[in-house]
Coordinates of C-alpha atoms in Angstrom, one line a residue:
X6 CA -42.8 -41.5 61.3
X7 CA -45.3 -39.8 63.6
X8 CA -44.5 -37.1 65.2
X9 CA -45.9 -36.9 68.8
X10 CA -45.7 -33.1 68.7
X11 CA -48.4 -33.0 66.1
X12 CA -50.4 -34.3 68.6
X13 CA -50.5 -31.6 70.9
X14 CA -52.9 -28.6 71.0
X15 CA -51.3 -25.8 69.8
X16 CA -54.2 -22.8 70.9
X17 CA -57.6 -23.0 72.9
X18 CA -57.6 -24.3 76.5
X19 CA -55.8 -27.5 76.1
X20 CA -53.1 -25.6 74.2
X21 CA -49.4 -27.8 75.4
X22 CA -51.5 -30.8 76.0
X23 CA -53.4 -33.5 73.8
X24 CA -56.9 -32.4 73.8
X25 CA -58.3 -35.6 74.1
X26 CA -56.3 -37.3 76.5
X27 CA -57.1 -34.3 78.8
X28 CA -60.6 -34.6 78.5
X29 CA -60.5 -38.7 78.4
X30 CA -58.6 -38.3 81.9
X31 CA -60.7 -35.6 83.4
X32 CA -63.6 -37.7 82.6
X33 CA -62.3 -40.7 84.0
X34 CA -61.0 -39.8 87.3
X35 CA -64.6 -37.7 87.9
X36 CA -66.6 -40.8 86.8
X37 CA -64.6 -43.0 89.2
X38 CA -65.2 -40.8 92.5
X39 CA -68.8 -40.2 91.8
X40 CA -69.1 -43.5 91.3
X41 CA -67.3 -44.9 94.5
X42 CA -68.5 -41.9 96.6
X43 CA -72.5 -42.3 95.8
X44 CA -72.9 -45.7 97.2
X45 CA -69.2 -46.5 98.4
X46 CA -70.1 -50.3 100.2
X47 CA -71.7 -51.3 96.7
X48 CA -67.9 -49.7 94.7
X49 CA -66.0 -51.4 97.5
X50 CA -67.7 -54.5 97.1
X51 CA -66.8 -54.6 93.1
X52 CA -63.6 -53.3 94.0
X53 CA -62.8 -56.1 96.2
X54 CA -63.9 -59.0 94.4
X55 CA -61.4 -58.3 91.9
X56 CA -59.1 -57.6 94.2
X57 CA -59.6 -60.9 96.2
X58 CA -59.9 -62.8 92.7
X59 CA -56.3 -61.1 92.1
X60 CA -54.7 -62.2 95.2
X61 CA -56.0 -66.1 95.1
X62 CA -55.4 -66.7 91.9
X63 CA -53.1 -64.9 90.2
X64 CA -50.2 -65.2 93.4
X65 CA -48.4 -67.3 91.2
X66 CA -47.9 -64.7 88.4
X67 CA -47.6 -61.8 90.0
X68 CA -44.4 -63.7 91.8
X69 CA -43.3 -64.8 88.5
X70 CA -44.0 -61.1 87.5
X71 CA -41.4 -59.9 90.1
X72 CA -39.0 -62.7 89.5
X73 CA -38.9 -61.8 85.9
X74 CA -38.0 -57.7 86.6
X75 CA -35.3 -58.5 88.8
X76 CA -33.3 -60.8 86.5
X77 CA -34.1 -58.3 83.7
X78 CA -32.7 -55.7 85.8
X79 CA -29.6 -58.4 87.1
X80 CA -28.8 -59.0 82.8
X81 CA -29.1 -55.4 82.0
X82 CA -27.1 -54.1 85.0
X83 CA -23.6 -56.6 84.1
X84 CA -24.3 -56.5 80.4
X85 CA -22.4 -55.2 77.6
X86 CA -24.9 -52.5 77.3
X87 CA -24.5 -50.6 80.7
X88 CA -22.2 -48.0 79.0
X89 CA -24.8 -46.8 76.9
X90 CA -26.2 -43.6 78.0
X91 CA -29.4 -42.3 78.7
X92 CA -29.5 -39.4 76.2
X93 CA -26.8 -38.3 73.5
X94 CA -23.3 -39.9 73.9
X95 CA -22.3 -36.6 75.1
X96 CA -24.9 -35.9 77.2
X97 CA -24.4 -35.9 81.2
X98 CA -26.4 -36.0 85.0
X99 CA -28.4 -33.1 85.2
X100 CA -28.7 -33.8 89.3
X101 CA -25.7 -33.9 91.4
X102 CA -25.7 -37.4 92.9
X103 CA -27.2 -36.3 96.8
X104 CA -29.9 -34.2 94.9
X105 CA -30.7 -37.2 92.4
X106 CA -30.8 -40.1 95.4
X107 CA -32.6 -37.1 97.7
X108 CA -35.5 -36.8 94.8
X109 CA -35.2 -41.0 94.0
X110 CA -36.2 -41.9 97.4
X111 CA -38.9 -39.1 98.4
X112 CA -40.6 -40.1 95.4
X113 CA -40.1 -43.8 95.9
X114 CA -40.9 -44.8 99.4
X115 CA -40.6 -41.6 101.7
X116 CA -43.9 -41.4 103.2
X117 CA -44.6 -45.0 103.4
X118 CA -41.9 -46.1 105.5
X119 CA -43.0 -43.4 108.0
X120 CA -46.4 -45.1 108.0
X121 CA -45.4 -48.5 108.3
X122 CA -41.8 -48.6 109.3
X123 CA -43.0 -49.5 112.6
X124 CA -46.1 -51.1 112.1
X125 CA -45.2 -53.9 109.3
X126 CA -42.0 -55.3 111.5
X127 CA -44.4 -55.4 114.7
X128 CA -47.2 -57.2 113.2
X129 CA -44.8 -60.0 111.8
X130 CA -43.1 -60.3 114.8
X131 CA -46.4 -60.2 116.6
X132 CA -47.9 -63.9 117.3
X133 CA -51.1 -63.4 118.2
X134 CA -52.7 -64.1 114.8
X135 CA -55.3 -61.2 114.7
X136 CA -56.8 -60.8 111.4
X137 CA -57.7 -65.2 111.3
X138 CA -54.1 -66.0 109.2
X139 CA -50.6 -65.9 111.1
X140 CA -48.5 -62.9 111.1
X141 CA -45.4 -64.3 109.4
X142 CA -45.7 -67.7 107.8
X143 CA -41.7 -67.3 107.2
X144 CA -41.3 -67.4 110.7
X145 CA -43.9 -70.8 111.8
X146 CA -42.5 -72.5 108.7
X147 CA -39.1 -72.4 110.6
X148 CA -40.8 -73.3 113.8
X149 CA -40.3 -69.8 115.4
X150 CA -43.4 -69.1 117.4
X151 CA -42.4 -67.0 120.0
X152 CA -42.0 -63.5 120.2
X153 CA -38.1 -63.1 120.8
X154 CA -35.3 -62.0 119.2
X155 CA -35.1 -65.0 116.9
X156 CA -38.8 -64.5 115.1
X157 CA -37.6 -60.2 115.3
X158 CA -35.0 -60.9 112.8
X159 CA -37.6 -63.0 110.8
X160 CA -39.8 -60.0 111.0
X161 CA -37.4 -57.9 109.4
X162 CA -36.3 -60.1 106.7
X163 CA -39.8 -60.7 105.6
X164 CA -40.2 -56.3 105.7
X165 CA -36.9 -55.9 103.8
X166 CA -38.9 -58.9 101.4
X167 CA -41.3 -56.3 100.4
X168 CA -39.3 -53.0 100.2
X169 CA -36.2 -54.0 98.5
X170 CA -34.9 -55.5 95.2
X171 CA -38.1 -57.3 93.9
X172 CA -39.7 -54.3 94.7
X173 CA -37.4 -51.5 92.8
X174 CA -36.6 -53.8 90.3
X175 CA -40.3 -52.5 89.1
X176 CA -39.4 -49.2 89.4
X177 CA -35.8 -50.0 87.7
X178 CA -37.4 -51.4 84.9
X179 CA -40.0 -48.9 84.0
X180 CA -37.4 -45.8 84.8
X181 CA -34.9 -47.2 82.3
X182 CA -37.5 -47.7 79.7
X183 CA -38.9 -44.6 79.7
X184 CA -35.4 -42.8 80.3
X185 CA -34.1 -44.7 77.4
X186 CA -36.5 -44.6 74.7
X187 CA -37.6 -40.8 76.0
X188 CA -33.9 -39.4 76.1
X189 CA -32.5 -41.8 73.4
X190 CA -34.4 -42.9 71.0
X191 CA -36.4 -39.2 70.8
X192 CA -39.5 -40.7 71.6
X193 CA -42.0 -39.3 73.5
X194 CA -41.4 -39.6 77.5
X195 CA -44.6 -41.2 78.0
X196 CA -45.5 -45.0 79.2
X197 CA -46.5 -45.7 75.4
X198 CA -43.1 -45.4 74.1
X199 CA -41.4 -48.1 76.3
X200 CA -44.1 -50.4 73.6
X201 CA -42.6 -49.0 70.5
X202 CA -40.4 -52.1 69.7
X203 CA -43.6 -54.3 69.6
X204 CA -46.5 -51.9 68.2
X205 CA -44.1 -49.6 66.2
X206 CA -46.4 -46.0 65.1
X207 CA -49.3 -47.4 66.7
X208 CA -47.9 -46.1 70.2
X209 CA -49.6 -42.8 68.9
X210 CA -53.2 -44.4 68.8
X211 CA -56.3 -45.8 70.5
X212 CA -53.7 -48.0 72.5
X213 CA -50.9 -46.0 73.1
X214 CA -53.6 -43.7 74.5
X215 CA -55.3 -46.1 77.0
X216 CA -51.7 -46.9 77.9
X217 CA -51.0 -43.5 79.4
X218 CA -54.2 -43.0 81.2
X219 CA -54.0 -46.4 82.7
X220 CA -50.7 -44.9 84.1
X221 CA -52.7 -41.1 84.8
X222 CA -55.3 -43.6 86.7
X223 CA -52.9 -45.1 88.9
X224 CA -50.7 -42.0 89.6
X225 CA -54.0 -40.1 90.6
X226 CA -55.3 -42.6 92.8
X227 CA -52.0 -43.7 94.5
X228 CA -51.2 -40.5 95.3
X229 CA -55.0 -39.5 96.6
X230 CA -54.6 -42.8 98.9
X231 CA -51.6 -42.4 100.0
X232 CA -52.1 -38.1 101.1
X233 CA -55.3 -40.1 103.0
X234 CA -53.0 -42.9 104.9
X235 CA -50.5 -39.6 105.5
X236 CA -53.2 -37.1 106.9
X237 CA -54.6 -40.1 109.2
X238 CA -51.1 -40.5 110.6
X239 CA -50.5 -36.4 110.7
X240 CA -53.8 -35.9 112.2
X241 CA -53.0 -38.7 114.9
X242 CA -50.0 -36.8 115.5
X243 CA -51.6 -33.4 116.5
X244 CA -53.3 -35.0 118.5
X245 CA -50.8 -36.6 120.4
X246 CA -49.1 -33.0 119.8
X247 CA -52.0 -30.7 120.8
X248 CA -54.6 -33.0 122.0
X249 CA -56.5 -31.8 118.3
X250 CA -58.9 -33.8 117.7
X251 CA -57.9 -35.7 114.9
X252 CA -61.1 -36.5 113.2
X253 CA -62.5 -35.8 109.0
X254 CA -62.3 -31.7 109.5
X255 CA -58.8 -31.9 110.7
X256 CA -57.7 -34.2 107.8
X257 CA -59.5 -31.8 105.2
X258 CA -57.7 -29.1 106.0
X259 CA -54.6 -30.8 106.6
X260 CA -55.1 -32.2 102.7
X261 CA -55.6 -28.6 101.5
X262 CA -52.8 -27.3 102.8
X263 CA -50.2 -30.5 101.7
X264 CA -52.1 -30.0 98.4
X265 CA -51.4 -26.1 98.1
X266 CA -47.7 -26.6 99.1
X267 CA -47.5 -29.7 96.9
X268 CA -48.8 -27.5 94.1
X269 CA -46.9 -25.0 94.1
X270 CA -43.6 -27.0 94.1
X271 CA -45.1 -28.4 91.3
X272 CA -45.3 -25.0 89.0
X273 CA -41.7 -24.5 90.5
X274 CA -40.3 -27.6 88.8
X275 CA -38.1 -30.5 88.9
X276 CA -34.5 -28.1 89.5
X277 CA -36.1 -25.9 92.5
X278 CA -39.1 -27.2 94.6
X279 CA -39.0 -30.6 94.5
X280 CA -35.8 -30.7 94.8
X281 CA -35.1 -29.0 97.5
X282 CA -37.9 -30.5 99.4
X283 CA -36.8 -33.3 98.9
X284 CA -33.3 -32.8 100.0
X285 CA -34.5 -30.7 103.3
X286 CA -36.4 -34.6 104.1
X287 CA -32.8 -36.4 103.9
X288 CA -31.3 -34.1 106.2
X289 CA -34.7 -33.9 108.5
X290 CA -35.2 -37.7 108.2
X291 CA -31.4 -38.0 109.0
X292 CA -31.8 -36.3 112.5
X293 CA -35.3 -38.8 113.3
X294 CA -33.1 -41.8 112.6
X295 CA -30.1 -40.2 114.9
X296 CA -32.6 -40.1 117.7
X297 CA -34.0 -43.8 117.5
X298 CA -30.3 -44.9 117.0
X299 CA -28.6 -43.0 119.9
X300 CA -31.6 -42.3 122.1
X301 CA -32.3 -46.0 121.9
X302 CA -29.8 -49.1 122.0
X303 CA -27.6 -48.0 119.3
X304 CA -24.9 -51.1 120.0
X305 CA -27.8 -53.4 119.8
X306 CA -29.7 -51.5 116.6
X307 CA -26.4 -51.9 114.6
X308 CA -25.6 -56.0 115.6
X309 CA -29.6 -56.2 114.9
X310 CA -29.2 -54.4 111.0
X311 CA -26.2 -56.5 110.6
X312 CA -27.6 -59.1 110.9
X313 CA -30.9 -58.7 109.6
X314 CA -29.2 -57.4 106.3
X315 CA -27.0 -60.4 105.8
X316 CA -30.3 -62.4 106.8
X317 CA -32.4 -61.4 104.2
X318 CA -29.4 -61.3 101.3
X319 CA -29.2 -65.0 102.5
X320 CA -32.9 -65.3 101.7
X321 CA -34.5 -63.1 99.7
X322 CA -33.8 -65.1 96.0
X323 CA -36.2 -68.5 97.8
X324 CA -38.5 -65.9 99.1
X325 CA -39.2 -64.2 95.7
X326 CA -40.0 -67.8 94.7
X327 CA -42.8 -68.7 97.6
X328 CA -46.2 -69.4 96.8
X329 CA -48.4 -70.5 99.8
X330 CA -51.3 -73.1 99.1
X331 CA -52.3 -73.7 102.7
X332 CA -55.5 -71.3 103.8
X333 CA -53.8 -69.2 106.5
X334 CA -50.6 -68.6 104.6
X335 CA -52.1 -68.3 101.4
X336 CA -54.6 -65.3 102.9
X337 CA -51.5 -63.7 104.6
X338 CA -49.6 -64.0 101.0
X339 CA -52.5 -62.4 99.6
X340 CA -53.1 -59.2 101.9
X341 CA -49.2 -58.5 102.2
X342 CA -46.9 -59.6 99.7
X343 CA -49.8 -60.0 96.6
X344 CA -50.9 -56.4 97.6
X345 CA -47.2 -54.7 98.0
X346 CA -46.5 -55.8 94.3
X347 CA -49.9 -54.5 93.1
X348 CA -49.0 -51.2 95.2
X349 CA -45.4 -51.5 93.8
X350 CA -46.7 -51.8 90.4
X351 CA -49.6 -49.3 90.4
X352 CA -47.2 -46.3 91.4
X353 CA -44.3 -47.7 88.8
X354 CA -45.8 -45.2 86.1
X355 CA -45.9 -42.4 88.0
X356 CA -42.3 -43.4 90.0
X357 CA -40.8 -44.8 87.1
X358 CA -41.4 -41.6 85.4
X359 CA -40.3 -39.5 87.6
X360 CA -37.0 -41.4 88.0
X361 CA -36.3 -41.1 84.4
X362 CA -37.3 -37.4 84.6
X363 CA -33.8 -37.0 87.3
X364 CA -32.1 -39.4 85.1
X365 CA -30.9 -37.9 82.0
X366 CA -27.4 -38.6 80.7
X367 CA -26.4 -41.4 83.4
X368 CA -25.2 -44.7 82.1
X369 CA -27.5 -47.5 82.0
X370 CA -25.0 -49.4 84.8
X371 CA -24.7 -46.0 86.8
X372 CA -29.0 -45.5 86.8
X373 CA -29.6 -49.3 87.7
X374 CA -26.8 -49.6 90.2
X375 CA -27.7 -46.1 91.7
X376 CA -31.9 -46.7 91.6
X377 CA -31.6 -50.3 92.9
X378 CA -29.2 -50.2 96.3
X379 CA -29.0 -46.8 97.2
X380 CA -33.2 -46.4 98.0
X381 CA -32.7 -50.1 99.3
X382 CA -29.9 -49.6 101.4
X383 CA -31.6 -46.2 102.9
X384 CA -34.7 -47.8 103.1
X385 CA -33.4 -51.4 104.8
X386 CA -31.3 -49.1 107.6
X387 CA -34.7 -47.1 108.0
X388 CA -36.8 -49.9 108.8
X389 CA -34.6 -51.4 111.0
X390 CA -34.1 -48.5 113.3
X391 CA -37.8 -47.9 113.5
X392 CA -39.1 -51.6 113.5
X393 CA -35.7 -52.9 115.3
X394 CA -36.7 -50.0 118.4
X395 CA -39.9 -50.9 118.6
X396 CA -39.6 -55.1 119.2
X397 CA -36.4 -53.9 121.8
X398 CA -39.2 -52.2 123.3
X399 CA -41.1 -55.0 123.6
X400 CA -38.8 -57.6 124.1
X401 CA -37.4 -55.6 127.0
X402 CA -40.8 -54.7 128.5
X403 CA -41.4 -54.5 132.2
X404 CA -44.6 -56.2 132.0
X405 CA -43.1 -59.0 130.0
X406 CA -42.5 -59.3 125.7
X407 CA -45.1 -57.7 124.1
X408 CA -46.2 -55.9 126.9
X409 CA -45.0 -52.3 125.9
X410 CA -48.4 -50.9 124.0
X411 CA -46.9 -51.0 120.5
X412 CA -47.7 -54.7 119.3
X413 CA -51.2 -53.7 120.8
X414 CA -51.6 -50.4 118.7
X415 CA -50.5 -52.7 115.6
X416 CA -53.6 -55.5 116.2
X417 CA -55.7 -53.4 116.9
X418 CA -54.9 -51.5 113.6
X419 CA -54.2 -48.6 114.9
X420 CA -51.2 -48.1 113.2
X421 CA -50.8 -44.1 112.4
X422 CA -50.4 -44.2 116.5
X423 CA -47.9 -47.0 116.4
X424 CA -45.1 -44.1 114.9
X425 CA -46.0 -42.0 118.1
X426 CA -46.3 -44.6 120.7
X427 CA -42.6 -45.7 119.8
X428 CA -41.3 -42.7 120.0
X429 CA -43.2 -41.7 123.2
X430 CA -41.0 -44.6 125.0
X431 CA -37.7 -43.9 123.3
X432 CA -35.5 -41.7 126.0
X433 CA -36.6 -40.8 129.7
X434 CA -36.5 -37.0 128.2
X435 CA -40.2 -36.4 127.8
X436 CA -39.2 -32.8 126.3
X437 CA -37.0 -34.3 123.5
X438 CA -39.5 -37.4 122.7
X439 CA -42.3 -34.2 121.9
X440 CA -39.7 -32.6 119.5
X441 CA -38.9 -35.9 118.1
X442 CA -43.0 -36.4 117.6
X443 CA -43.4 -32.9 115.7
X444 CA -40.4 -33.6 113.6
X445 CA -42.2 -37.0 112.2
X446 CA -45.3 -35.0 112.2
X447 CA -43.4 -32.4 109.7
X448 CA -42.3 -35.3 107.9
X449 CA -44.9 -36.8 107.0
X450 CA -46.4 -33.5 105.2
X451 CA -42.7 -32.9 103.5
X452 CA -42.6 -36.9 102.5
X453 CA -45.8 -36.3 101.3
X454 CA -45.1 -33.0 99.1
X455 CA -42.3 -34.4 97.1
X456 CA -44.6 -37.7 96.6
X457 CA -47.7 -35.7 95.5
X458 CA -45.6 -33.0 93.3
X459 CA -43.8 -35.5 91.5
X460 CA -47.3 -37.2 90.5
X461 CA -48.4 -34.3 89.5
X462 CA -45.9 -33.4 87.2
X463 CA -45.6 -37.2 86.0
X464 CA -49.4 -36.1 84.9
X465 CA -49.3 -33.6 82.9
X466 CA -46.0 -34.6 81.3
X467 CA -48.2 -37.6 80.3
X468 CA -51.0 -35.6 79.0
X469 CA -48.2 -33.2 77.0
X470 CA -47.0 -36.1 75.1
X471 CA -43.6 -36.1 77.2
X472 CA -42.8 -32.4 77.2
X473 CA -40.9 -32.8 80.5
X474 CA -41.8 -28.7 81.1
X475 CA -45.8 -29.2 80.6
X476 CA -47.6 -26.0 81.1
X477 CA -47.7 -24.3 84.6
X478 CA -51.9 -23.8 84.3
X479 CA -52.2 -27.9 83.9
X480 CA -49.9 -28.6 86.8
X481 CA -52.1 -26.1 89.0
X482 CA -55.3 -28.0 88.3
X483 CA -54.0 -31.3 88.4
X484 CA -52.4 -30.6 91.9
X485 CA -55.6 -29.6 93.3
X486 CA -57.3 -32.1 91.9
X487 CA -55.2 -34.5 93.2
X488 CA -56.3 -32.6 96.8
X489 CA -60.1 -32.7 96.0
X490 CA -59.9 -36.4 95.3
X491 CA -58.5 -37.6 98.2
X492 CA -61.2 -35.2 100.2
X493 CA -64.2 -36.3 98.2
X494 CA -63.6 -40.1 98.9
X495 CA -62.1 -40.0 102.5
X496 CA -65.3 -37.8 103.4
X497 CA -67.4 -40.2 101.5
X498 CA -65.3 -43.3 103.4
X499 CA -64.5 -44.7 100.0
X500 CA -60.7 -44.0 100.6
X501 CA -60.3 -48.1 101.0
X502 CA -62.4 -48.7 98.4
X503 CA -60.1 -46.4 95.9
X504 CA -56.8 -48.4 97.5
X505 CA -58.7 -51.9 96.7
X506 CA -59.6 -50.3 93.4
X507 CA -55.6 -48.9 92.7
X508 CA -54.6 -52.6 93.4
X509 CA -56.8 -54.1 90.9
X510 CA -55.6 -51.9 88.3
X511 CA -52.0 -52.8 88.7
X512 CA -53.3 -56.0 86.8
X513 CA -53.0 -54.7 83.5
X514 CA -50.5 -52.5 84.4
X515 CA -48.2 -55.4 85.0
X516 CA -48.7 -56.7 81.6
X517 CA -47.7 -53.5 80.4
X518 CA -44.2 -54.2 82.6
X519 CA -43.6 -57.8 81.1
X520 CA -44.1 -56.3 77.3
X521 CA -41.8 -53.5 78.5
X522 CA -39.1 -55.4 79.5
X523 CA -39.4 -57.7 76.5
X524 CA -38.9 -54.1 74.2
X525 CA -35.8 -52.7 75.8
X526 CA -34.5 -56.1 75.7
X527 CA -35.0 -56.4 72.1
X528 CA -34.1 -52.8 71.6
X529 CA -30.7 -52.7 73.1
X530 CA -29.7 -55.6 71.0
X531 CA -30.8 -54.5 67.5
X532 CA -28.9 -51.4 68.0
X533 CA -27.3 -50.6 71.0
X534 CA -25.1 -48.0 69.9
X535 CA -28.3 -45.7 69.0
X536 CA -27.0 -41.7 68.8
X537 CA -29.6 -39.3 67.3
X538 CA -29.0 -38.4 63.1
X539 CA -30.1 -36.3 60.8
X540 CA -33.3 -36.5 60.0
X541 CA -32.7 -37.8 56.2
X542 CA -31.0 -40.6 58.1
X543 CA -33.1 -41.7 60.8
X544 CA -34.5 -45.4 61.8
X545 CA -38.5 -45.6 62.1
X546 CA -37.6 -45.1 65.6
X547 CA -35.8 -41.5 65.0
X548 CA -32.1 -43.0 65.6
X549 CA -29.7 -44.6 63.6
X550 CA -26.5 -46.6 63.8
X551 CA -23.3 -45.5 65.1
X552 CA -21.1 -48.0 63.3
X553 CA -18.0 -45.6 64.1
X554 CA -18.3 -46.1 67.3
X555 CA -17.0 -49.8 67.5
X556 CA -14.2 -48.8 65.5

């Protein structure tokens, strides 16, 4: 059996990491932003055609994609083989459960729902049909055209579509995987290893290795475009703060400072800065929530998430299963749902390692159960306070529905100001609505920490062959570099072209997920009772058979 170990540089500058991998990745992400940077229309143009080829003809299988996670997740959750553990049979959580839900959903979703927790409800509820397709298909196929409260529940349950099972059961699927074979099987805790059960030893060659920088691709640049979606949105913020103008030099120096902060929570590890960053964003995101809930109409808010909830639990298995043929709904499909489960998948290398990273010594039943309703359930009551606020707003505008500013903000794509302008009309206390505005603002940057030092040390685990402690120097330069990307391309204006480009990469990525979910099936079933042996009595995998244990 190879040992992954052997693979690692043991002196010289790559010492703790594999040698070529960290120059194969260098190389790669360099080559990629000169190359969208020096002529970033031409880049974009390549980017998108595959992107657009994705979306039109390949709907169909990236739904089936999803389908297929989420009853892989449904089987393994109620099976026989959700006792097993994730590690020895005597092994046990690392995390306390607030710390390991805290670190789950800052990684997972955290700054996104900030960015479009009010902008994706409003555009669906929206009927004005801006972009040339209609705002929510869902909603005209059921003959509800007008903006009321009817087509706002719609709204929601076609949000809650895109951030809830189908979309963790990605991130379920790939956590497990790596958490299992990593902390199991005594594999390495790298993407590759969720292939052993197909490609056996080969995981430690040519394809195991384009494997794992497939995933160092995707975390790179999903984290670079998402710290430029969040600096937009801070930057918009100190403005409305400060009146700063929120242009490019504001956003630089916004990056370097996330980046340095990010960093150094990073060299701090998993058991001090991430996580208490990310626990400091429950409590702070806890108080932002409070304020939309109590400062608006909390009786209403609650009926509304009710309902909503039981809405899309009624729907969501018949939505999973859409495909639109006609034009206008076939476009929307493609630049919402088609591009949330390429975004989904993208970051499930990077997520889905970090997740098994907090997950050591659970259950299989306790990490599924605990990774696919708890982030859901947060995320679900999230987005209904924010989006649910801002339709009240408009369906109780003086002017008339849709009057209030915020459906405007939204289609005219202005959406880092559509966060702001809710909150600006919450209470009649202008004083509290200005805290309330510096508190998302702080947010955004703490979201955005825990996001980018996760990634960071997702990376260089990675590049260490699963060493889940990878060398303080190599977590410094990937965290900057991290920063440098993001700057190069959103001064170069290539920060679309690098989000069209992450897309288009989830392509193979999701093959990767299908193959993956194939292996831990297999796995489980050839020999579920796995416990590590001595090495004179070890599988080709490094385990062997427990028999004793069904005695």
């Amino acid at each position: 059996m190879a040992n992954s170990s052997d693979l690692v540089a043991t002196t010289g500058i790559f010492k703790g990491l594999h040698s070529g991998m960290g120059i194969a990745a260098k190389v790669l992400v360099v080559v990629f932003v000169v190359f969208t940077a020096l002529n970033v229309e031409f880049a974009n143009g390549i980017y998108s055609a595959v992107r657009g080829w994705i979306e039109s003809a390949l709907n169909w299988y990236y739904v089936s994609a999803f389908v297929i996670a989420l009853v892989a997740c449904t089987y393994l959750m109620f099976s026989k083989f959700g006792k097993i553990r994730l590690g020895d049979d005597d092994s046990r959580p690392e995390f306390k459960n607030f710390s390991w839900f805290a670190m789950l959903f800052s990684a997972g979703v955290g700054i996104g729902l900030l960015f479009f927790g009010i902008a994706e409800p409003m555009f669906y509820f929206d009927n004005t049909a801006p972009w040339g397709y209609p705002n929510n298909p869902f909603a005209d196929l059921e003959g509800v055209t007008a903006m009321d409260e009817q087509r706002a529940v719609l709204a929601m349950r076609v949000t809650y579509f895109h951030w809830g099972f189908h979309a963790w059961a990605v991130y379920v699927v790939v956590g497990l995987c790596l958490a299992y074979f990593g902390f199991r099987k005594k594999l390495p805790l790298t993407l590759r290893s969720s292939l052993h059960p197909i490609i056996g030893e080969r995981i430690y060659g040519p394809i195991g290795h384009a494997v794992d920088l497939l995933a160092v691709f995707g975390t790179v640049f999903g984290v670079a475009t998402s710290l430029g979606l969040g600096v937009s949105q801070m930057a918009a913020g100190l403005n409305h703060l400060f009146g700063i103008d929120p242009g490019i030099v504001t956003q630089i120096i916004l990056i370097a400072i996330i980046s340095a902060v990010a960093t150094l929570s990073a060299v701090s590890g998993v058991g001090n800065g991430i996580r208490i960053i990310s626990e400091w964003n429950i409590w702070l995101s806890i108080v932002l929530i409070a304020f939309f809930l109590f400062g608006g109409p909390s009786k209403w808010l609650m009926g509304f998430f009710i309902t909503t909830a039981g809405d899309y639990l009624w729907n969501f298995i018949p939505m999973g299963f859409q495909t639109f043929n006609n034009d206008g709904a076939a476009a929307w499909q493609g630049g919402w749902t088609i591009f949330y489960w390429g975004w989904w998948i993208s970051w499930a290398p990077f997520v889905g390692m970090f997740i098994a990273r907090i997950s050591r010594g659970r259950t299989i039943r306790e990490f599924m159960v605990g990774v696919m309703f708890v982030p859901t359930t947060i995320a679900f009551f999230w987005l209904c306070i924010f989006g649910g606020s801002a339709m009240y707003l408009e369906l109780m505008a003086e002017g008339g529905v849709g009057t209030a500013g915020i459906a405007e903000l939204v289609r005219n794509w202005d959406l880092p100001s559509a966060l702001y302008g809710t909150i600006s009309k919450v209470t009649a206390l202008d004083w509290l609505n200005w805290c309330m505005a510096a508190l998302a603002t702080i947010l955004l940057a703490t979201w955005f920490i825990t996001s980018s030092d996760s990634g960071t040390l997702v990376i260089t685990t990675m590049l260490s062959m699963g060493d889940d402690n990878p060398p303080q120097r190599f977590r410094i330069v990937w965290g900057i570099g991290e920063g440098v990307v993001a700057a190069v391309l959103l001064v170069a204006g290539g920060l679309g072209a690098l989000q069209t480009a992450s897309i288009a990469a989830a392509l193979p990525i999701s093959v990767i997920l299908l193959l993956m979910i194939y292996g831990i099936i297999k796995s489980l079933h050839e020999d579920s009772s796995a416990v590590p042996g001595p090495s004179t009595d070890r599988a080709v995998d490094g385990t062997r058979m427990a028999q004793e244990l069904h005695a």
